[in-house]
Short mmCIF file of C-alpha atoms in Angstrom, two decimals:
data_model
loop_
_atom_site.label_atom_id
_atom_site.label_comp_id
_atom_site.label_asym_id
_atom_site.label_seq_id
_atom_site.Cartn_x
_atom_site.Cartn_y
_atom_site.Cartn_z
CA MET K 1 -5.09 15.26 16.07
CA ALA K 2 -4.98 17.00 12.72
CA LYS K 3 -2.74 15.25 10.23
CA LYS K 4 0.09 17.13 8.61
CA VAL K 5 0.64 16.82 4.88
CA LEU K 6 3.63 17.90 2.84
CA ILE K 7 3.26 18.22 -0.92
CA VAL K 8 6.57 18.42 -2.78
CA TYR K 9 5.55 19.94 -6.07
CA ALA K 10 7.72 20.24 -9.17
CA HIS K 11 6.12 22.10 -12.06
CA GLN K 12 7.03 25.50 -13.48
CA SER K 13 3.52 26.67 -14.31
CA SER K 14 0.59 27.44 -12.03
CA SER K 15 -1.81 26.71 -14.88
CA SER K 16 -0.46 23.20 -15.55
CA PHE K 17 -2.22 19.89 -15.01
CA ASN K 18 0.29 19.20 -12.24
CA ALA K 19 -0.68 22.46 -10.55
CA ALA K 20 -4.35 21.46 -10.79
CA ALA K 21 -3.60 18.06 -9.24
CA LYS K 22 -1.64 19.75 -6.45
CA ASN K 23 -4.39 22.30 -5.84
CA ILE K 24 -7.03 19.59 -5.57
CA ALA K 25 -4.89 17.74 -3.02
CA VAL K 26 -4.51 20.92 -0.97
CA GLU K 27 -8.24 21.58 -1.16
CA VAL K 28 -9.48 18.08 -0.31
CA LEU K 29 -6.96 17.40 2.47
CA THR K 30 -7.48 20.84 4.03
CA ALA K 31 -11.24 20.25 4.00
CA GLN K 32 -10.56 17.04 5.94
CA GLY K 33 -8.87 19.06 8.65
CA CYS K 34 -5.29 18.41 7.61
CA THR K 35 -2.60 21.05 7.76
CA VAL K 36 -1.14 21.10 4.27
CA GLU K 37 2.22 22.57 3.38
CA VAL K 38 3.51 22.83 -0.20
CA SER K 39 7.17 22.91 -1.20
CA ASP K 40 6.87 24.54 -4.62
CA LEU K 41 10.37 23.70 -5.82
CA TYR K 42 10.59 25.94 -8.91
CA ALA K 43 9.00 28.89 -7.09
CA MET K 44 11.50 28.36 -4.26
CA GLY K 45 14.37 28.25 -6.78
CA PHE K 46 15.33 25.02 -5.06
CA LYS K 47 19.00 24.10 -5.53
CA ALA K 48 19.24 20.76 -7.30
CA THR K 49 22.94 20.04 -6.99
CA ALA K 50 24.69 18.34 -4.08
CA THR K 51 27.74 20.49 -3.41
CA ALA K 52 30.04 21.57 -0.58
CA GLU K 53 27.96 24.75 -0.32
CA ASP K 54 25.30 22.62 1.38
CA ILE K 55 27.55 22.46 4.41
CA LYS K 56 28.19 25.34 6.79
CA GLY K 57 31.59 25.73 8.36
CA ASP K 58 34.69 23.70 7.70
CA LEU K 59 34.65 20.44 5.83
CA LYS K 60 36.16 17.41 7.49
CA ASP K 61 38.19 16.56 4.39
CA ALA K 62 37.95 19.21 1.70
CA GLU K 63 40.69 17.55 -0.37
CA ASN K 64 38.74 14.32 -0.68
CA PHE K 65 35.22 15.70 -0.58
CA SER K 66 32.57 13.03 -0.05
CA TYR K 67 29.03 14.39 -0.09
CA LEU K 68 27.76 11.25 1.66
CA GLU K 69 30.17 11.64 4.57
CA GLU K 70 30.29 15.42 4.85
CA SER K 71 26.52 15.82 4.74
CA LYS K 72 26.10 13.12 7.41
CA LEU K 73 28.51 14.94 9.70
CA ALA K 74 26.92 18.31 8.98
CA TRP K 75 23.48 16.86 9.77
CA GLU K 76 24.76 15.46 13.10
CA GLN K 77 26.29 18.83 13.98
CA GLY K 78 23.47 21.04 12.69
CA ARG K 79 25.60 22.49 9.90
CA LEU K 80 23.47 21.73 6.86
CA SER K 81 22.38 24.72 4.78
CA ASP K 82 19.12 26.37 5.78
CA ASP K 83 17.15 25.29 2.72
CA ILE K 84 17.91 21.63 3.48
CA THR K 85 17.17 21.98 7.19
CA LYS K 86 13.85 23.61 6.39
CA GLU K 87 12.78 20.75 4.13
CA GLN K 88 13.90 18.21 6.71
CA SER K 89 11.77 19.94 9.34
CA LYS K 90 8.74 19.78 7.06
CA LEU K 91 9.41 16.08 6.49
CA THR K 92 9.80 15.39 10.21
CA GLU K 93 6.45 17.05 10.88
CA ALA K 94 4.54 15.35 8.07
CA ASP K 95 2.26 12.34 8.43
CA LEU K 96 1.79 12.13 4.66
CA VAL K 97 4.05 13.29 1.84
CA ILE K 98 2.84 13.57 -1.76
CA PHE K 99 5.34 14.09 -4.58
CA GLN K 100 3.52 15.81 -7.46
CA PHE K 101 5.55 15.96 -10.67
CA PRO K 102 5.63 15.37 -14.42
CA MET K 103 7.75 12.39 -15.43
CA TYR K 104 10.96 13.66 -17.03
CA TRP K 105 13.00 10.98 -18.75
CA PHE K 106 11.38 8.04 -16.94
CA SER K 107 12.06 9.59 -13.54
CA VAL K 108 11.59 12.79 -11.57
CA PRO K 109 12.69 16.19 -12.94
CA GLY K 110 16.23 17.24 -11.97
CA ILE K 111 14.89 19.72 -9.40
CA LEU K 112 13.08 16.94 -7.54
CA LYS K 113 16.03 14.57 -7.89
CA GLY K 114 18.04 17.32 -6.22
CA TRP K 115 15.50 17.41 -3.38
CA PHE K 116 15.95 13.67 -2.81
CA ASP K 117 19.75 13.92 -3.07
CA ARG K 118 20.02 16.84 -0.65
CA VAL K 119 17.13 16.46 1.82
CA LEU K 120 17.29 12.70 2.41
CA THR K 121 20.62 13.02 4.17
CA ASN K 122 22.73 10.10 5.33
CA GLY K 123 21.88 9.62 9.01
CA PHE K 124 18.66 11.64 8.86
CA ALA K 125 16.77 9.58 6.27
CA PHE K 126 18.73 6.37 6.02
CA SER K 127 21.57 4.44 7.55
CA GLN K 128 24.21 2.77 5.44
CA LYS K 129 24.64 0.25 8.23
CA LYS K 130 20.93 -0.59 8.21
CA PRO K 131 19.75 -0.50 4.58
CA TYR K 132 15.95 -0.33 4.48
CA GLY K 133 16.07 -0.57 8.25
CA LEU K 134 16.10 2.91 9.75
CA GLU K 135 12.73 3.37 11.39
CA THR K 136 12.60 7.17 11.55
CA PHE K 137 9.87 7.45 8.91
CA LYS K 138 8.00 4.23 9.65
CA ASP K 139 4.78 6.01 10.62
CA LYS K 140 4.77 8.32 7.62
CA LYS K 141 2.87 7.65 4.44
CA VAL K 142 4.25 8.76 1.13
CA MET K 143 3.19 8.59 -2.50
CA LEU K 144 4.11 9.56 -6.03
CA SER K 145 1.56 11.48 -8.09
CA VAL K 146 2.89 11.67 -11.59
CA THR K 147 1.87 12.72 -15.08
CA THR K 148 3.38 10.77 -17.97
CA GLY K 149 4.18 11.81 -21.51
CA SER K 150 3.53 8.34 -22.93
CA PRO K 151 0.12 6.65 -22.94
CA GLU K 152 -0.58 3.64 -20.72
CA SER K 153 -0.26 1.20 -23.64
CA MET K 154 3.47 1.94 -23.81
CA PHE K 155 3.94 1.36 -20.09
CA CYS K 156 2.39 -2.09 -19.76
CA THR K 157 4.25 -5.37 -19.59
CA ILE K 158 4.36 -5.74 -23.37
CA GLY K 159 4.79 -2.01 -24.03
CA ILE K 160 8.04 -0.64 -25.38
CA ASN K 161 8.67 1.46 -22.25
CA GLY K 162 8.26 -1.58 -20.02
CA ASP K 163 5.97 -1.98 -17.03
CA ILE K 164 5.41 1.31 -15.21
CA ASN K 165 6.31 -0.52 -11.99
CA VAL K 166 9.79 -1.13 -13.34
CA THR K 167 10.19 2.54 -14.20
CA LEU K 168 8.98 3.51 -10.72
CA TRP K 169 11.05 0.83 -8.92
CA PRO K 170 14.16 3.00 -8.36
CA LEU K 171 11.96 5.75 -6.91
CA GLN K 172 9.53 3.61 -4.93
CA ASN K 173 11.81 0.86 -3.70
CA GLY K 174 15.16 2.55 -4.08
CA ILE K 175 14.34 5.85 -2.41
CA LEU K 176 11.08 5.67 -0.50
CA HIS K 177 11.01 2.08 0.73
CA TYR K 178 14.75 2.27 1.43
CA CYS K 179 14.03 5.22 3.73
CA GLY K 180 11.33 3.20 5.48
CA PHE K 181 8.23 5.17 4.48
CA GLN K 182 4.87 3.43 4.10
CA LEU K 183 4.24 3.69 0.38
CA LEU K 184 0.78 4.32 -0.98
CA SER K 185 -0.02 3.20 -4.52
CA PRO K 186 1.13 5.80 -7.04
CA GLU K 187 -1.38 8.03 -8.80
CA VAL K 188 -0.45 7.86 -12.46
CA PHE K 189 -2.08 10.39 -14.78
CA TRP K 190 -1.61 8.90 -18.24
CA ALA K 191 -0.47 11.45 -20.79
CA PRO K 192 -2.83 14.29 -19.86
CA ALA K 193 -1.21 16.47 -22.54
CA LEU K 194 -2.52 14.07 -25.20
CA ALA K 195 -5.99 13.77 -23.66
CA ALA K 196 -9.15 15.69 -24.48
CA ALA K 197 -10.15 18.41 -22.01
CA GLU K 198 -13.06 16.25 -20.87
CA ASP K 199 -10.74 13.32 -20.12
CA ARG K 200 -8.29 15.50 -18.22
CA LYS K 201 -11.21 16.66 -16.11
CA LYS K 202 -12.18 13.06 -15.42
CA MET K 203 -8.63 12.23 -14.31
CA LEU K 204 -8.71 15.09 -11.82
CA GLU K 205 -12.15 14.08 -10.55
CA SER K 206 -10.92 10.54 -10.01
CA TRP K 207 -7.95 11.96 -8.07
CA ARG K 208 -10.33 14.07 -5.99
CA THR K 209 -12.34 10.97 -5.15
CA ARG K 210 -9.24 9.00 -4.21
CA LEU K 211 -8.02 11.84 -1.98
CA GLN K 212 -11.16 11.57 0.15
CA GLY K 213 -10.04 8.20 1.42
CA LEU K 214 -6.30 8.53 0.93
CA LEU K 215 -5.39 8.64 4.61
CA GLU K 216 -7.19 5.33 5.19
CA GLU K 217 -5.52 3.47 2.33
CA GLU K 218 -3.42 0.40 3.03
CA PRO K 219 0.21 0.83 2.01
CA LEU K 220 1.82 -1.30 -0.70
CA SER K 221 3.47 -4.49 0.41
CA PHE K 222 7.19 -5.08 0.08
CA THR K 223 9.01 -8.27 0.98
CA PRO K 224 9.91 -7.68 4.65
CA LEU K 225 13.47 -7.19 5.75
CA TYR K 226 13.54 -10.43 7.75
CA CYS K 227 13.19 -12.41 4.50
CA PHE K 228 16.66 -11.22 3.51
CA ASP K 229 19.99 -12.43 4.80
CA LYS K 230 21.38 -9.87 7.24
CA LYS K 231 24.78 -9.77 5.61
CA THR K 232 24.22 -10.23 1.88
CA PHE K 233 20.68 -8.79 1.77
CA GLN K 234 19.68 -11.64 -0.51
CA LEU K 235 16.37 -13.47 -0.20
CA LYS K 236 16.75 -16.36 2.21
CA TYR K 237 13.19 -17.02 3.28
CA VAL K 238 10.16 -16.95 1.06
CA GLY K 239 6.83 -16.90 2.79
CA GLU K 240 3.62 -17.85 1.00
CA GLU K 241 2.33 -14.40 1.69
CA PHE K 242 5.07 -12.63 -0.21
CA GLY K 243 5.96 -15.03 -2.98
CA LEU K 244 9.31 -15.11 -4.68
CA SER K 245 9.18 -11.61 -5.99
CA VAL K 246 10.69 -8.53 -4.49
CA GLY K 247 10.45 -6.60 -7.75
CA ILE K 248 6.73 -6.26 -7.90
CA HIS K 249 5.26 -4.08 -5.24
CA ARG K 250 1.71 -3.62 -6.34
CA SER K 251 -1.09 -6.11 -6.22
CA ASN K 252 -1.54 -6.16 -10.01
CA PRO K 253 -1.44 -9.63 -11.43
CA GLN K 254 1.55 -10.00 -13.73
CA SER K 255 1.25 -10.93 -17.35
CA SER K 256 2.60 -14.35 -18.22
CA ARG K 257 4.51 -12.52 -20.95
CA SER K 258 6.27 -10.42 -18.36
CA GLN K 259 9.12 -8.48 -19.85
CA MET K 260 11.33 -9.30 -16.96
CA ASP K 261 11.29 -13.10 -17.33
CA MET I 1 39.54 9.75 -38.89
CA ALA I 2 40.12 10.37 -35.20
CA LYS I 3 37.11 9.51 -33.07
CA LYS I 4 35.61 12.13 -30.80
CA VAL I 5 34.70 11.23 -27.24
CA LEU I 6 32.60 13.19 -24.78
CA ILE I 7 32.80 12.31 -21.10
CA VAL I 8 29.99 13.76 -19.01
CA TYR I 9 31.40 13.63 -15.53
CA ALA I 10 29.52 14.26 -12.30
CA HIS I 11 31.64 14.18 -9.17
CA GLN I 12 32.57 17.06 -6.90
CA SER I 13 36.10 15.93 -6.06
CA SER I 14 39.13 15.57 -8.28
CA SER I 15 40.58 12.98 -5.89
CA SER I 16 37.52 10.71 -6.02
CA PHE I 17 37.30 7.21 -7.48
CA ASN I 18 35.00 8.68 -10.16
CA ALA I 19 37.69 11.22 -11.05
CA ALA I 20 40.24 8.40 -11.33
CA ALA I 21 37.91 6.44 -13.62
CA LYS I 22 37.35 9.55 -15.75
CA ASN I 23 41.08 10.30 -15.90
CA ILE I 24 41.89 6.77 -17.04
CA ALA I 25 39.28 7.04 -19.80
CA VAL I 26 40.79 10.35 -20.96
CA GLU I 27 44.26 8.85 -20.88
CA VAL I 28 43.52 5.57 -22.68
CA LEU I 29 41.25 7.05 -25.33
CA THR I 30 43.62 9.96 -26.02
CA ALA I 31 46.47 7.46 -26.41
CA GLN I 32 44.33 5.72 -29.04
CA GLY I 33 44.19 8.92 -31.03
CA CYS I 34 40.74 10.03 -29.93
CA THR I 35 39.89 13.65 -29.21
CA VAL I 36 38.45 13.60 -25.73
CA GLU I 37 36.32 16.35 -24.24
CA VAL I 38 35.10 16.36 -20.63
CA SER I 39 31.98 18.11 -19.38
CA ASP I 40 32.84 18.42 -15.69
CA LEU I 41 29.36 19.31 -14.48
CA TYR I 42 30.14 20.46 -10.93
CA ALA I 43 33.18 22.46 -12.06
CA MET I 44 31.02 24.08 -14.74
CA GLY I 45 28.33 24.87 -12.14
CA PHE I 46 25.93 23.20 -14.53
CA LYS I 47 22.31 24.30 -14.03
CA ALA I 48 20.21 21.28 -13.14
CA THR I 49 16.72 22.74 -13.34
CA ALA I 50 14.56 23.02 -16.44
CA THR I 51 13.17 26.56 -16.34
CA ALA I 52 12.02 29.35 -18.64
CA GLU I 53 15.48 30.89 -18.26
CA ASP I 54 16.72 28.18 -20.62
CA ILE I 55 14.96 30.01 -23.43
CA LYS I 56 16.13 33.28 -24.95
CA GLY I 57 13.59 35.79 -26.16
CA ASP I 58 9.83 35.62 -25.79
CA LEU I 59 8.01 32.50 -24.80
CA LYS I 60 5.23 31.26 -27.04
CA ASP I 61 2.85 30.87 -24.11
CA ALA I 62 4.26 32.23 -20.88
CA GLU I 63 0.92 31.83 -19.09
CA ASN I 64 0.82 28.09 -19.72
CA PHE I 65 4.53 27.37 -19.72
CA SER I 66 5.39 23.93 -21.10
CA TYR I 67 9.11 23.13 -20.98
CA LEU I 68 8.64 20.37 -23.55
CA GLU I 69 7.02 22.67 -26.09
CA GLU I 70 8.94 25.87 -25.42
CA SER I 71 12.34 24.16 -25.49
CA LYS I 72 11.43 22.42 -28.77
CA LEU I 73 10.54 25.73 -30.35
CA ALA I 74 13.62 27.43 -28.92
CA TRP I 75 15.82 24.64 -30.33
CA GLU I 76 14.23 25.02 -33.77
CA GLN I 77 14.79 28.77 -33.66
CA GLY I 78 18.26 28.73 -32.08
CA ARG I 79 17.02 30.35 -28.87
CA LEU I 80 18.19 27.84 -26.26
CA SER I 81 20.55 29.18 -23.60
CA ASP I 82 24.26 29.04 -24.40
CA ASP I 83 25.11 26.34 -21.86
CA ILE I 84 22.58 23.96 -23.44
CA THR I 85 23.67 24.78 -27.00
CA LYS I 86 27.27 24.14 -26.06
CA GLU I 87 26.50 20.69 -24.66
CA GLN I 88 24.38 19.88 -27.71
CA SER I 89 27.30 20.78 -29.98
CA LYS I 90 29.60 18.47 -28.04
CA LEU I 91 27.02 15.70 -28.36
CA THR I 92 26.60 16.28 -32.09
CA GLU I 93 30.36 16.01 -32.56
CA ALA I 94 30.85 12.91 -30.41
CA ASP I 95 31.21 9.34 -31.67
CA LEU I 96 31.22 8.00 -28.13
CA VAL I 97 29.72 9.42 -24.94
CA ILE I 98 30.62 8.12 -21.48
CA PHE I 99 28.59 9.16 -18.45
CA GLN I 100 30.81 8.86 -15.38
CA PHE I 101 28.95 9.28 -12.10
CA PRO I 102 28.31 7.89 -8.62
CA MET I 103 24.86 6.34 -8.22
CA TYR I 104 22.72 8.69 -6.13
CA TRP I 105 19.43 7.19 -4.99
CA PHE I 106 19.35 4.41 -7.60
CA SER I 107 19.86 6.86 -10.43
CA VAL I 108 22.10 9.70 -11.57
CA PRO I 109 22.89 12.69 -9.31
CA GLY I 110 20.54 15.66 -9.73
CA ILE I 111 23.16 17.61 -11.68
CA LEU I 112 23.35 14.85 -14.31
CA LYS I 113 19.58 14.41 -14.37
CA GLY I 114 19.47 18.12 -15.13
CA TRP I 115 21.87 17.56 -18.02
CA PHE I 116 19.53 14.91 -19.48
CA ASP I 117 16.45 17.07 -18.89
CA ARG I 118 17.96 20.18 -20.48
CA VAL I 119 20.36 18.95 -23.16
CA LEU I 120 18.28 16.14 -24.68
CA THR I 121 15.77 18.62 -26.06
CA ASN I 122 12.51 17.65 -27.75
CA GLY I 123 13.26 17.73 -31.48
CA PHE I 124 17.02 17.63 -31.07
CA ALA I 125 17.35 14.30 -29.23
CA PHE I 126 13.96 12.69 -29.64
CA SER I 127 10.66 13.02 -31.39
CA GLN I 128 7.38 12.55 -29.59
CA LYS I 129 5.89 11.43 -32.87
CA LYS I 130 8.57 8.77 -33.33
CA PRO I 131 9.35 7.33 -29.90
CA TYR I 132 12.63 5.41 -30.03
CA GLY I 133 12.67 6.21 -33.74
CA LEU I 134 14.62 9.42 -34.30
CA GLU I 135 17.83 8.41 -36.01
CA THR I 136 19.99 11.45 -35.23
CA PHE I 137 22.22 9.57 -32.79
CA LYS I 138 22.14 6.15 -34.47
CA ASP I 139 25.89 6.12 -35.20
CA LYS I 140 26.89 7.23 -31.73
CA LYS I 141 27.91 4.88 -28.95
CA VAL I 142 27.08 5.69 -25.38
CA MET I 143 27.62 4.07 -21.99
CA LEU I 144 27.10 4.48 -18.27
CA SER I 145 30.12 4.16 -16.00
CA VAL I 146 28.83 4.16 -12.46
CA THR I 147 30.00 3.58 -8.91
CA THR I 148 27.48 2.08 -6.50
CA GLY I 149 27.09 2.47 -2.76
CA SER I 150 25.71 -1.05 -2.31
CA PRO I 151 27.69 -4.23 -3.00
CA GLU I 152 26.83 -6.46 -5.94
CA SER I 153 25.06 -9.00 -3.71
CA MET I 154 22.28 -6.47 -3.08
CA PHE I 155 21.85 -5.74 -6.78
CA CYS I 156 21.35 -9.28 -8.08
CA THR I 157 18.01 -10.87 -8.92
CA ILE I 158 17.47 -12.07 -5.35
CA GLY I 159 19.04 -9.01 -3.76
CA ILE I 160 16.94 -6.50 -1.86
CA ASN I 161 17.75 -3.68 -4.31
CA GLY I 162 16.64 -5.81 -7.25
CA ASP I 163 18.57 -6.60 -10.42
CA ILE I 164 20.93 -3.78 -11.40
CA ASN I 165 19.43 -3.98 -14.90
CA VAL I 166 16.07 -2.97 -13.48
CA THR I 167 17.62 0.00 -11.70
CA LEU I 168 19.41 1.02 -14.90
CA TRP I 169 16.39 0.40 -17.16
CA PRO I 170 14.95 3.94 -16.94
CA LEU I 171 18.39 5.36 -17.81
CA GLN I 172 19.45 2.84 -20.42
CA ASN I 173 16.16 2.12 -22.15
CA GLY I 174 14.19 5.19 -21.10
CA ILE I 175 16.76 7.83 -21.96
CA LEU I 176 19.58 6.43 -24.08
CA HIS I 177 17.80 3.79 -26.16
CA TYR I 178 14.80 6.11 -26.52
CA CYS I 179 17.16 8.69 -28.06
CA GLY I 180 18.49 6.06 -30.46
CA PHE I 181 22.08 5.74 -29.22
CA GLN I 182 23.95 2.47 -29.54
CA LEU I 183 24.34 1.39 -25.94
CA LEU I 184 27.50 -0.27 -24.70
CA SER I 185 27.32 -2.48 -21.64
CA PRO I 186 27.55 -0.40 -18.46
CA GLU I 187 30.72 -0.37 -16.39
CA VAL I 188 29.58 -0.93 -12.82
CA PHE I 189 32.12 -0.33 -10.08
CA TRP I 190 30.68 -2.16 -7.09
CA ALA I 191 30.92 -0.12 -3.88
CA PRO I 192 34.48 1.15 -4.25
CA ALA I 193 34.06 3.11 -1.01
CA LEU I 194 33.70 -0.20 0.87
CA ALA I 195 36.58 -1.89 -0.94
CA ALA I 196 40.21 -2.20 0.10
CA ALA I 197 42.69 0.06 -1.70
CA GLU I 198 44.06 -2.94 -3.56
CA ASP I 199 40.61 -3.89 -4.83
CA ARG I 200 39.85 -0.36 -5.94
CA LYS I 201 43.07 -0.45 -7.90
CA LYS I 202 42.02 -3.71 -9.55
CA MET I 203 38.67 -2.21 -10.54
CA LEU I 204 40.44 0.66 -12.25
CA GLU I 205 42.90 -1.66 -13.99
CA SER I 206 40.02 -3.73 -15.30
CA TRP I 207 38.40 -0.52 -16.59
CA ARG I 208 41.70 0.45 -18.24
CA THR I 209 41.81 -2.93 -20.00
CA ARG I 210 38.20 -2.63 -21.16
CA LEU I 211 38.85 0.87 -22.51
CA GLN I 212 41.52 -0.48 -24.86
CA GLY I 213 38.86 -2.30 -26.86
CA LEU I 214 35.84 -0.15 -26.03
CA LEU I 215 35.41 1.35 -29.48
CA GLU I 216 35.21 -2.12 -31.00
CA GLU I 217 32.60 -3.47 -28.57
CA GLU I 218 29.25 -4.67 -29.89
CA PRO I 219 26.35 -2.65 -28.52
CA LEU I 220 23.65 -4.18 -26.31
CA SER I 221 20.64 -5.61 -28.07
CA PHE I 222 17.17 -4.19 -27.63
CA THR I 223 14.01 -5.58 -29.17
CA PRO I 224 13.83 -3.71 -32.47
CA LEU I 225 11.17 -1.12 -33.16
CA TYR I 226 9.52 -3.21 -35.90
CA CYS I 227 8.52 -5.80 -33.28
CA PHE I 228 6.16 -3.25 -31.78
CA ASP I 229 2.80 -2.12 -33.09
CA LYS I 230 3.18 1.30 -34.70
CA LYS I 231 0.25 2.78 -32.85
CA THR I 232 0.20 1.19 -29.40
CA PHE I 233 3.93 0.42 -29.18
CA GLN I 234 3.10 -2.99 -27.78
CA LEU I 235 4.93 -6.16 -28.78
CA LYS I 236 3.23 -7.68 -31.79
CA TYR I 237 5.98 -9.84 -33.24
CA VAL I 238 8.38 -11.97 -31.32
CA GLY I 239 11.38 -13.23 -33.18
CA GLU I 240 13.42 -16.17 -31.92
CA GLU I 241 16.41 -13.93 -31.77
CA PHE I 242 14.88 -11.48 -29.31
CA GLY I 243 12.65 -13.63 -27.15
CA LEU I 244 9.63 -12.35 -25.32
CA SER I 245 11.47 -9.92 -23.19
CA VAL I 246 11.97 -6.25 -23.77
CA GLY I 247 13.04 -5.64 -20.19
CA ILE I 248 16.30 -7.46 -20.29
CA HIS I 249 18.89 -5.85 -22.44
CA ARG I 250 22.05 -7.59 -21.49
CA SER I 251 23.17 -11.05 -22.39
CA ASN I 252 23.20 -12.25 -18.77
CA PRO I 253 21.11 -15.33 -18.22
CA GLN I 254 18.26 -14.61 -15.84
CA SER I 255 17.80 -16.44 -12.61
CA SER I 256 14.78 -18.70 -12.50
CA ARG I 257 13.95 -16.87 -9.30
CA SER I 258 13.76 -13.60 -11.17
CA GLN I 259 12.27 -10.87 -9.05
CA MET I 260 10.16 -9.66 -11.88
CA ASP I 261 8.17 -12.88 -12.44
#
């Protein structure tokens, strides 16, 4: 059956490098027979703030408003605002989700942070009682495709920004792995704004090539849930196959001068 | 002279734990003779998305809109939108800035991410040509005051979330140290929503006590800029006093089972 792809895209300009990367993904995946849907957040005027307006009808406790609790209840009762429900439907349908965005302040732009905050609702996308353990999205693949402002040299283990994997950890482990997605290796476009036109072209061609086989890629490996104590969520068992580390989630060998020693 | 304090506060409810923490900061710092201003982002309806509407007058290149470039130019020419200019004035005035927020998805809520994206304008808050090197904010102290959803056990070096310092690295190093602020140690309120009323009270009392001496605290230490190569921004010199690590920016000893090995 044809795979469904959702691209959550966060750039203001249709002539940007991010737009080009998004367009290539649409083109290559469509040519493979996938149904591709794009959530163009700026074009949609996507609301980035988690407020009581996200909930239809009466709040359970307006005096002591808790977004976490009220949005969970609204999700259970079908009272989330239409823009959230629509994104959740797209996510439910998707076999693969690609987040295409420029890095803003070592993370996603506010508009995409708002998407995570509002669409990945308590109960729908995660369970507080089962951290990392809700299996709703276990068959879905997901990946970050990101342009940086800094060159790669600044994002290595001895670079002043720190290892790119550390910068991506809150997004990759904290959001996507927490929600139980299968994570594909991120596509990092190093500082395209500083690159020559020819080099930007090469980056996009390399992305095009990767996209051909993207659906067959093996996901990244995280230390499995059973290695952690069920109550404290601290490492209790360390298998040879996973090593001691839960912080590194790519197969890159680590420098012996790791910043995080 | 009386110190000026800016509290950037991001919670929807005035009866929340975050509101209580903010109120205590206002109270204690005011009692010390400080002038305290609060940016209550939800109450202000703060815009969280970086768009062309943030710029008054004509864009330099509307066809190829670059927020980074257009906002820099608009800042230079006094054409940023009033809400941004107002926040920048508060920041310019402040001797101390406290960000009070609940952790949303291992980072700040979208509305606060939008504040960083829009207020810390290229040219005003940082220089691409001098990463970590613009000295505009060098006399200002800044700190994160954050409530978590997960307990501390999950945020230690062997916890499934990873070390809290890794989660805070993009915020503390990537945003605040990059902009040249003096960073005070974060105040982390561990899962107040899961705590007994008595324990929540203790957390706030401990915060009250810390606030008494906050203005005299020594800032966190980061590996100084001169230890990095001027071109690649990679570590070239390692002084005894800083060690090999640029990733750890608190004085906590690291576990030998560090996740980041």
